[in-house]
Tab-separated table of C-alpha atoms and ligand atoms in Angstrom:
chain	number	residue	atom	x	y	z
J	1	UNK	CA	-29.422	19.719	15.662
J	2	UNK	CA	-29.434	19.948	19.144
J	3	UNK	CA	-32.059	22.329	19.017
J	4	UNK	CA	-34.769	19.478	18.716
J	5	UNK	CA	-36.764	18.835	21.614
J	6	UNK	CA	-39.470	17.562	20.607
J	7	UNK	CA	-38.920	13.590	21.483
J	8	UNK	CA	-40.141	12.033	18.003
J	9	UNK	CA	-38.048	14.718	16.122
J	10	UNK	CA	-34.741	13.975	18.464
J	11	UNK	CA	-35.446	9.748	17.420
J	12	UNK	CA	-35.915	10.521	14.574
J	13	UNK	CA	-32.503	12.884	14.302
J	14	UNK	CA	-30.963	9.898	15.762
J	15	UNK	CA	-32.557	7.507	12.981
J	16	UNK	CA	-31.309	9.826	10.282
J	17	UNK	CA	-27.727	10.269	11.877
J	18	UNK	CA	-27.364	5.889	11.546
J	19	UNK	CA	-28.741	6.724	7.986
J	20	UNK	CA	-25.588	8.609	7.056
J	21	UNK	CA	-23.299	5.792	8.847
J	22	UNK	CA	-24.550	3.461	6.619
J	23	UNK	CA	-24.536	5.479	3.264
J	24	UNK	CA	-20.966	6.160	4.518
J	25	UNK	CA	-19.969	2.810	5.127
J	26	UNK	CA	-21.789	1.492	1.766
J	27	UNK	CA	-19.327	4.067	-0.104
J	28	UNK	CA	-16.610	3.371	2.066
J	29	UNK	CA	-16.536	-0.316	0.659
J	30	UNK	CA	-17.460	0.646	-2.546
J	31	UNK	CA	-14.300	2.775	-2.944
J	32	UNK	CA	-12.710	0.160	-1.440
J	33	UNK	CA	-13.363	-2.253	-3.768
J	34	UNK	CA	-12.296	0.459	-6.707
J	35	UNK	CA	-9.244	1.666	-4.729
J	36	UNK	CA	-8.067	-2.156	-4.315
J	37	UNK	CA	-8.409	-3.003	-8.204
J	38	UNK	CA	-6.121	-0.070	-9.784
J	39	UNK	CA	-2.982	-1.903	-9.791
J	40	UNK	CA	-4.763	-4.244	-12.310
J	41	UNK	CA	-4.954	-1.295	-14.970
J	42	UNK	CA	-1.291	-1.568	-15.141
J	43	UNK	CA	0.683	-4.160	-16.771
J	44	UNK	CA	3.550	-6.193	-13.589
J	45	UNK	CA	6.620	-5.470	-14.489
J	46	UNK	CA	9.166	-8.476	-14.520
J	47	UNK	CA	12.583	-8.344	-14.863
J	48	UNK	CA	12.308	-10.095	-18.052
J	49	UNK	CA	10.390	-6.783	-19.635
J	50	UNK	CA	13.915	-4.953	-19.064
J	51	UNK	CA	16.577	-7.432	-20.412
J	52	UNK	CA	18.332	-7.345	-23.355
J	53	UNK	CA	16.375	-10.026	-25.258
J	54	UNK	CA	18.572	-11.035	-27.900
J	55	UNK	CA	22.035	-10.743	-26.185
J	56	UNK	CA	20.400	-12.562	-22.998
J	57	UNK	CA	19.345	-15.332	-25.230
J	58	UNK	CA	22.410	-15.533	-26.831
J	59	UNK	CA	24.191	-15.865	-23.497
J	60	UNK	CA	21.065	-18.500	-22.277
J	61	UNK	CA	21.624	-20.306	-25.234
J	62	UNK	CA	25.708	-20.635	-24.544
J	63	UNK	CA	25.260	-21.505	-21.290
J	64	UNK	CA	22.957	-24.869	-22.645
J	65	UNK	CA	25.032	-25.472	-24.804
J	66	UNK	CA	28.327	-25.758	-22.475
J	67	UNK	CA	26.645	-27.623	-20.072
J	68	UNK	CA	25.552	-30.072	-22.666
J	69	UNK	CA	29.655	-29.586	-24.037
J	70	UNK	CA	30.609	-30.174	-20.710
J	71	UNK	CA	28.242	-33.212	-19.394
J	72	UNK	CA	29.621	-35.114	-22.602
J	73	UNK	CA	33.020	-34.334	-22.212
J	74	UNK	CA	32.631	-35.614	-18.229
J	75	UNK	CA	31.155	-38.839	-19.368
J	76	UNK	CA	33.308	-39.709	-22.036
J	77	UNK	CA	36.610	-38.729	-19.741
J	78	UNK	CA	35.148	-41.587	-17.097
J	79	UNK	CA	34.988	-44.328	-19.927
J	80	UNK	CA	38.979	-42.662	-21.161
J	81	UNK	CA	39.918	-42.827	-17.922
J	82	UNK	CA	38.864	-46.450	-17.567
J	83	UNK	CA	40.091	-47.169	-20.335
J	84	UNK	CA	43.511	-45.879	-19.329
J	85	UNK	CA	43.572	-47.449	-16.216
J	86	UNK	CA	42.901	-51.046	-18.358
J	87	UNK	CA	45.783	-50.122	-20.815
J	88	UNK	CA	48.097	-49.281	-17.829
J	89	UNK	CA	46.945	-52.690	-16.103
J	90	UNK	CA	47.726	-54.543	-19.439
J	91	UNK	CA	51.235	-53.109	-19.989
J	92	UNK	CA	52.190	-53.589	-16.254
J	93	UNK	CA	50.810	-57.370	-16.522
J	94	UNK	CA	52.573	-57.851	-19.476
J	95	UNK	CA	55.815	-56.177	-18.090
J	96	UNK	CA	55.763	-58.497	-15.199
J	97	UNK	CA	55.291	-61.285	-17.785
J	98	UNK	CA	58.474	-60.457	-19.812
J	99	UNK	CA	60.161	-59.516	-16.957
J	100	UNK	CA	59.754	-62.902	-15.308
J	101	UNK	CA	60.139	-64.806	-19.054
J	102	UNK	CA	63.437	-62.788	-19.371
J	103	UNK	CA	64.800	-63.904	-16.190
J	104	UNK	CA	64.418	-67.635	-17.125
J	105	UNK	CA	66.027	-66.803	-20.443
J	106	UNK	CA	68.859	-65.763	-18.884
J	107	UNK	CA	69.118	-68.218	-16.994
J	108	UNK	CA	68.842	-71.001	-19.626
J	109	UNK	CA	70.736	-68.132	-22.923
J	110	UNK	CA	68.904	-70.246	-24.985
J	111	UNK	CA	69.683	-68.427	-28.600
J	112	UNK	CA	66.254	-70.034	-30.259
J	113	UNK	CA	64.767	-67.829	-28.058
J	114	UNK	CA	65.753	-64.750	-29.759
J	115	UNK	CA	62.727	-64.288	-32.248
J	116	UNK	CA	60.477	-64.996	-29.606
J	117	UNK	CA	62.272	-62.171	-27.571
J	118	UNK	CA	61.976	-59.738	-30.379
J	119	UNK	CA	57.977	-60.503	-30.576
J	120	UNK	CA	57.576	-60.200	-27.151
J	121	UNK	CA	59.226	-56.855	-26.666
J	122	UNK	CA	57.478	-55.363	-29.830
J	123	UNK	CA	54.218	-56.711	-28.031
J	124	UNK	CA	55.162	-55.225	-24.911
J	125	UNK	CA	55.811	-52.125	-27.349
J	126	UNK	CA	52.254	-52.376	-28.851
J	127	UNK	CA	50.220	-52.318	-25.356
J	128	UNK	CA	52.848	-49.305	-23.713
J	129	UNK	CA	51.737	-47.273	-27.401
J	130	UNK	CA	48.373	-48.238	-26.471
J	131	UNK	CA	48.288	-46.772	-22.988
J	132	UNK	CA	49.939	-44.106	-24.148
J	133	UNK	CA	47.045	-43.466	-27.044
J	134	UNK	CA	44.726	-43.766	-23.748
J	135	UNK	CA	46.311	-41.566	-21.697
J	136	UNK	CA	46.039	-39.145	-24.752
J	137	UNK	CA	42.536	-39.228	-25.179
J	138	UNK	CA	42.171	-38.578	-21.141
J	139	UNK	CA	43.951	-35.751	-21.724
J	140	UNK	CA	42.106	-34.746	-24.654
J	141	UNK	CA	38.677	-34.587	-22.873
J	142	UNK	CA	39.916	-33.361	-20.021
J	143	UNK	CA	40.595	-30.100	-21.990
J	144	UNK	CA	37.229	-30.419	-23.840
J	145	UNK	CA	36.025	-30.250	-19.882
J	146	UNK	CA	38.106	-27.091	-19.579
J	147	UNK	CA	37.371	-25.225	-22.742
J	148	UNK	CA	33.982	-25.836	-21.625
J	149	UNK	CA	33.743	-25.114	-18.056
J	150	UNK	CA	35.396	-21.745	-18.959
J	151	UNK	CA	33.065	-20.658	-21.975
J	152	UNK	CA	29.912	-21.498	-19.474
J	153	UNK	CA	31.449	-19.492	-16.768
J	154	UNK	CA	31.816	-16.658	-19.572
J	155	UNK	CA	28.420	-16.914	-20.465
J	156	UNK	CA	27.163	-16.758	-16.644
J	157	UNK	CA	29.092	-13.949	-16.093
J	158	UNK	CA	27.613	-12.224	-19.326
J	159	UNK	CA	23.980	-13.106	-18.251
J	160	UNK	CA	24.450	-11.811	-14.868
J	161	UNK	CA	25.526	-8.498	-15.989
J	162	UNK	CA	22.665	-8.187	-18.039
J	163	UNK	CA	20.511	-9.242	-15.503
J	164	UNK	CA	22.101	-6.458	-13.077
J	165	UNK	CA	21.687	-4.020	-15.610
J	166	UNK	CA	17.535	-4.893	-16.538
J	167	UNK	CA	17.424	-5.250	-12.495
J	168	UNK	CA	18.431	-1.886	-12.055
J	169	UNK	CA	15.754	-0.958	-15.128
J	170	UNK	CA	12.998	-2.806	-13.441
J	171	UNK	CA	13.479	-0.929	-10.325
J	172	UNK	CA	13.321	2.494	-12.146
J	173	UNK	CA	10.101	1.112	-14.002
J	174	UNK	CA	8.522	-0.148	-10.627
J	175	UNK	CA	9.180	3.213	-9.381
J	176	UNK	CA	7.625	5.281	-12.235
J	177	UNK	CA	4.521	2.591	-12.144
J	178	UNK	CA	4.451	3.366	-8.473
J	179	UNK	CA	3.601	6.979	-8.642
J	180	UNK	CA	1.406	6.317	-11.660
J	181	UNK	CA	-0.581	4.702	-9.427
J	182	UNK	CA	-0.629	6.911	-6.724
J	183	UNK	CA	-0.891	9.685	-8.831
J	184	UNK	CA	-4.340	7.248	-10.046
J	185	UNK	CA	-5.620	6.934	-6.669
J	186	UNK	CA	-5.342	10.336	-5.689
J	187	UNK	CA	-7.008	11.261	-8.706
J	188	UNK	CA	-10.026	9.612	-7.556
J	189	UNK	CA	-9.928	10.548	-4.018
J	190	UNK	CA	-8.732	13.934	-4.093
J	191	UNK	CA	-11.732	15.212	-6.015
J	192	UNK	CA	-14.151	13.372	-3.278
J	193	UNK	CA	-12.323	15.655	-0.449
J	194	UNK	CA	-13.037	18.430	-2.771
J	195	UNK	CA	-16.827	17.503	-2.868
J	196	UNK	CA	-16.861	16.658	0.667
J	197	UNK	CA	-15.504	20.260	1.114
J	198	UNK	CA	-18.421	21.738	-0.888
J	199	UNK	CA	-20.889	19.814	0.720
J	200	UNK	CA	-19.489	20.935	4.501
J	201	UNK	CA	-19.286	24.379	3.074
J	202	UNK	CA	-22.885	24.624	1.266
J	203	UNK	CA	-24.963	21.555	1.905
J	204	UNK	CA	-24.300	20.091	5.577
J	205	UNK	CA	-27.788	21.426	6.696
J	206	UNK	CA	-29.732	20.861	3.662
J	207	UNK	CA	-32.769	18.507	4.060
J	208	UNK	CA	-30.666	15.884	2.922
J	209	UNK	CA	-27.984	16.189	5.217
J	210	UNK	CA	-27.774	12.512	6.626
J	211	UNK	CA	-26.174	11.798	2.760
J	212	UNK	CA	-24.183	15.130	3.256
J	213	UNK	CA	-22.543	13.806	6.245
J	214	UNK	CA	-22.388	10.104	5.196
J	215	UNK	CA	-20.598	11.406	2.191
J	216	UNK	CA	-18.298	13.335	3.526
J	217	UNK	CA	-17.103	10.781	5.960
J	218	UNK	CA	-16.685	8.434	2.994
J	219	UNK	CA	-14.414	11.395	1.683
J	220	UNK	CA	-12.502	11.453	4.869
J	221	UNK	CA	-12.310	7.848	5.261
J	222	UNK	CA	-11.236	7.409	1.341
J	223	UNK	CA	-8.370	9.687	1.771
J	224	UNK	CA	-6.739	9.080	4.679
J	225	UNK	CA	-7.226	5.676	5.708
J	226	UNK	CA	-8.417	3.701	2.465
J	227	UNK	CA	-5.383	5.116	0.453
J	228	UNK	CA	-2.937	4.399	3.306
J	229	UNK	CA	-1.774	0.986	2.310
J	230	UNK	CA	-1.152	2.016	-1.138
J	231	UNK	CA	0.983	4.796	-0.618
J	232	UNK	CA	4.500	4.526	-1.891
J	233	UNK	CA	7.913	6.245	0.469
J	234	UNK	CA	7.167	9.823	-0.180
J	235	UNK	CA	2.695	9.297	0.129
J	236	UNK	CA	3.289	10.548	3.794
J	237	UNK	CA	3.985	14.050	2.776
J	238	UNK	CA	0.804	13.943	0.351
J	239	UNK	CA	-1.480	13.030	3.280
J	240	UNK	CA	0.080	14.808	5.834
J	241	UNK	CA	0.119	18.113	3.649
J	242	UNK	CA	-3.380	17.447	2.703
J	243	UNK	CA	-4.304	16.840	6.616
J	244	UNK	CA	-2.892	20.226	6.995
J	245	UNK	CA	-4.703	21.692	4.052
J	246	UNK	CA	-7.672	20.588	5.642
J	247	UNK	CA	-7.387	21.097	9.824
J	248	UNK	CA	-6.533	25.130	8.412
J	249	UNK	CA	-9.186	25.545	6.091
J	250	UNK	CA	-11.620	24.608	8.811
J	251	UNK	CA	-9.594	26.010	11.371
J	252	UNK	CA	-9.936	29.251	9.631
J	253	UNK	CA	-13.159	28.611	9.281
J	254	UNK	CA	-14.140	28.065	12.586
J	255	UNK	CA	-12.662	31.278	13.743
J	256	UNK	CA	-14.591	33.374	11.472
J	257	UNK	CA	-17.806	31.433	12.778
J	258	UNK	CA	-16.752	32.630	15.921
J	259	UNK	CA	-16.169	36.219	15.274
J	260	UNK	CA	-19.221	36.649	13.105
J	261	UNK	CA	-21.468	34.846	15.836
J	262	UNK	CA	-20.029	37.501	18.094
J	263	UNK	CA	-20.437	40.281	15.981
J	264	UNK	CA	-24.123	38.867	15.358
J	265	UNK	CA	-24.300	38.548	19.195
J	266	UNK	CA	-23.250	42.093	20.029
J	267	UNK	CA	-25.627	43.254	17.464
J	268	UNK	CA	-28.543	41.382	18.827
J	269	UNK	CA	-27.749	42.750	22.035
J	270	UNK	CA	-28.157	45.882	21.296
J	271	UNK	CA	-31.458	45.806	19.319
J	272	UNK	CA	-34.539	46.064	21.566
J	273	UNK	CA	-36.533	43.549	23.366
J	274	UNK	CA	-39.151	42.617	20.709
J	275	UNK	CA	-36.531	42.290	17.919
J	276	UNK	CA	-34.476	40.144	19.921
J	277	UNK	CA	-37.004	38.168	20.566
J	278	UNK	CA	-38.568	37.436	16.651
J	279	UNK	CA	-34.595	36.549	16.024
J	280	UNK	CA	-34.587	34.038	18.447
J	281	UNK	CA	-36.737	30.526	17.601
J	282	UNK	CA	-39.350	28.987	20.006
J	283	UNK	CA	-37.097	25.904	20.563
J	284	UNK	CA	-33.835	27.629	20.576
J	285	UNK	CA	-35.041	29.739	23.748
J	286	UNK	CA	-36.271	26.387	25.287
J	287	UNK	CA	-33.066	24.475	24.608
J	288	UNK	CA	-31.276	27.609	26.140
J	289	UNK	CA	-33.525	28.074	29.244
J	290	UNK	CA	-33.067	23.604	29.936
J	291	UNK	CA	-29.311	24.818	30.208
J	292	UNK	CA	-30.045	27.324	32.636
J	293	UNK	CA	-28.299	30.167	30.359
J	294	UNK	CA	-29.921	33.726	29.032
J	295	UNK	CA	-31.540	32.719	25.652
J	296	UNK	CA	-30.366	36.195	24.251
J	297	UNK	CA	-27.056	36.320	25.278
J	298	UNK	CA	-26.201	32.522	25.787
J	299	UNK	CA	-24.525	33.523	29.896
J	300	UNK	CA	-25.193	31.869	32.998
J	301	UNK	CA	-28.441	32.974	34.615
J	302	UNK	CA	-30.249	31.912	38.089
J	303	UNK	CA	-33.634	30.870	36.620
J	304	UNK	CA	-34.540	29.976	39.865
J	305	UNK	CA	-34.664	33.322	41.546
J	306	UNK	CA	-38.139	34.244	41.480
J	307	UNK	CA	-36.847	37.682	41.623
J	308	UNK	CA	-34.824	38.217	38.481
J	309	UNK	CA	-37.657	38.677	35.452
J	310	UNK	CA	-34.384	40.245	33.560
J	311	UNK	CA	-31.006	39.022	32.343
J	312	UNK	CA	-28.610	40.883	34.110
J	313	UNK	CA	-26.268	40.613	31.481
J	314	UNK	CA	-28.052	41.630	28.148
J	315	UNK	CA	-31.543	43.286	29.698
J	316	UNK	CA	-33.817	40.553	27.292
J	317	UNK	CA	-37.079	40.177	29.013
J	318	UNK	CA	-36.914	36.534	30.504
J	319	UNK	CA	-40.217	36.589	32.994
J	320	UNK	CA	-43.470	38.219	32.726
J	321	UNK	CA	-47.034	38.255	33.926
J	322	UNK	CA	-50.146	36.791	32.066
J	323	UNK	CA	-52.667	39.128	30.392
J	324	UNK	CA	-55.503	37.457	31.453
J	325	UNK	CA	-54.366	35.988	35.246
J	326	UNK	CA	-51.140	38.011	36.466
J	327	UNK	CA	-49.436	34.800	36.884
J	328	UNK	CA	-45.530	35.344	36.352
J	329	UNK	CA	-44.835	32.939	33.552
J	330	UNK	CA	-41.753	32.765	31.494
J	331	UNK	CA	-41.322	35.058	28.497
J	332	UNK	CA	-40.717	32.716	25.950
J	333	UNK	CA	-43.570	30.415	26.242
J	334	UNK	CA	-46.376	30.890	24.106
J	335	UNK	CA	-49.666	29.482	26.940
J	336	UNK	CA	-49.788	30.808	30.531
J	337	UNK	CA	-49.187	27.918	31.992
J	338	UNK	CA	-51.739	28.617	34.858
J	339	UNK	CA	-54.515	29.863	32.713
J	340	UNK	CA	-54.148	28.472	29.159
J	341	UNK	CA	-54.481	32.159	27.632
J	342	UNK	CA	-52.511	33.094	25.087
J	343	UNK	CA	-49.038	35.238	25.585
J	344	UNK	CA	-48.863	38.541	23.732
J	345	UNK	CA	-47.606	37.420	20.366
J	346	UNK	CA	-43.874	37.507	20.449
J	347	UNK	CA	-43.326	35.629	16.985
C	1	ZN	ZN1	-28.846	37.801	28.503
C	2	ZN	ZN1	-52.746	33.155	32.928
């Protein structure tokens, strides 16, 4: 790509490298989009999903019941209570009453009295029977209140362990729907790093590269920063051994590049002038010369030094003289660039 010089060609390079920025950004957010909306292909789990329906229904249904047991029981031991605390006010009153009546009679031992003495102790009988009766009934919905109290804490505890036990359920399930969903997500974007690698491998300078590339940073992107967010505890290991995967492969790659450009190199090298030279493109040579290095062997050379018409490294020709004028011209170009005749044909 570099090899452009030609200023419409390098624009229009540029033009086509924004081109695959935005086809990789349009993907980017269209796999977003479909990354962000698999959980919704599963069903959320609840805790509810893992009880024990009937037995925690059961125990629901005892609890409601207690309280109601027990919110009855409370009300109708205020009203016992006050009514035990009337009957004890009435026998005490009517204590004092007698006790005060039998003083006088004592004083006065009036015998007529004696009926009247029997009436008033059986009444004073009568309202001690009824505080009594009172008293009983407290006590009787106070252990309603009890009996209750205790069966609703026997329920709670009942519903709690079944709660711990479809908590410890739900947590297994969440798990399992975790790496389902993982295991969906790298389903999709696994395969698109698998593309990508094709297309680096086979396509990357097609004459559609700009979607090559834009793709293939979609696949990049996708992988290892789209899926980030998503990844449950042990998702590190899948990236990381996948970023491994990758930096190797191309690695590897790389290194072969290098050897067989070397290998290509040494063979170029020693193949004679005019060989060299049909191997070598018009604009390649230029792009080489602008960097001031051999265009055969790719080394440092003083271009500058009128005197050096040969690379001292590889021997390629590098200046020559026009046919037509004498002028010493460079080797590569294709006019003399004093006298506009043609250089021998070199391609
Ligand atoms: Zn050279
Ligand atoms: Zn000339």
């Amino acid at each position: 790509m570099s090899k452009a010089l030609r200023l419409s060609e390098k624009w229009f390079r540029f033009g086509l490298w924004i081109v695959a920025f935005v086809f990789a950004s349009f993907l980017i957010g269209l796999g977003g989009t479909i990354v962000e909306n698999l959980p919704k292909v599963e069903h959320h789990y609840t805790q509810e999903d893992f009880i024990d329906q009937p037995q925690a229904e059961q125990a629901r249904g005892a609890i409601k019941q207690t309280q109601k047991t027990r919110q009855e029981a409370q009300d109708k031991l205020e009203q016992a209570r006050l009514g035990h605390n009337a009957a004890r006010a009435n026998s005490a009153s009517a204590r004092d009453t007698f006790n005060n009546w039998l003083a006088t009679r004592h004083v006065t031992q009036r015998a007529e009295q004696d009926p009247e003495l029997i009436a008033r102790t059986q009444q004073l009988d009568a309202l001690k029977a009824a505080e009594r009766k009172a008293l009983s009934e407290v006590e009787a919905q106070q252990q309603i209140l009890l009996d209750a109290q205790q069966a609703e804490a026997r329920a709670q505890r009942q519903l709690r362990e079944l709660e711990q036990a479809a908590a410890e359920q739900l947590a297994t399930g969440q798990r399992s729907q975790e790496l389902r969903v993982f295991l969906y997500r790298l389903t999709l974007t696994l395969p698109l790093l698998g593309i990508a690698g094709w297309l680096f491998a086979k396509k990357r300078k097609s004459t559609y590269w700009p979607f090559v590339w834009g793709f293939i940073y979609f696949a990049l992107f996708a992988f290892f920063v789209e899926l980030v967010p998503y990844l449950p505890s042990y998702g590190g290991y899948v990236r990381y051994v996948v970023g491994i995967v990758i930096t190797v492969l191309v690695g590897r790659q790389a290194i072969v590049s290098l050897n067989r450009y070397l290998e290509k190199q040494k063979q170029a090298e020693s193949l004679p002038d005019v060989e060299r030279r049909k191997e070598l493109s018009y604009d390649t040579a230029l792009a080489r010369l602008a960097k001031k290095v051999c265009p055969g062997c790719e080394r440092p050379v003083d271009l500058a030094n009128t005197a050096i018409d040969y690379c001292p490294h590889c021997g390629i020709c590098l200046f020559d003289h026009c046919g037509q004028c004498n002028e010493r011209k460079s080797a590569f170009a294709r006019f003399c660039h004093a006298c506009g005749a043609a250089a021998r044909a070199i391609s």
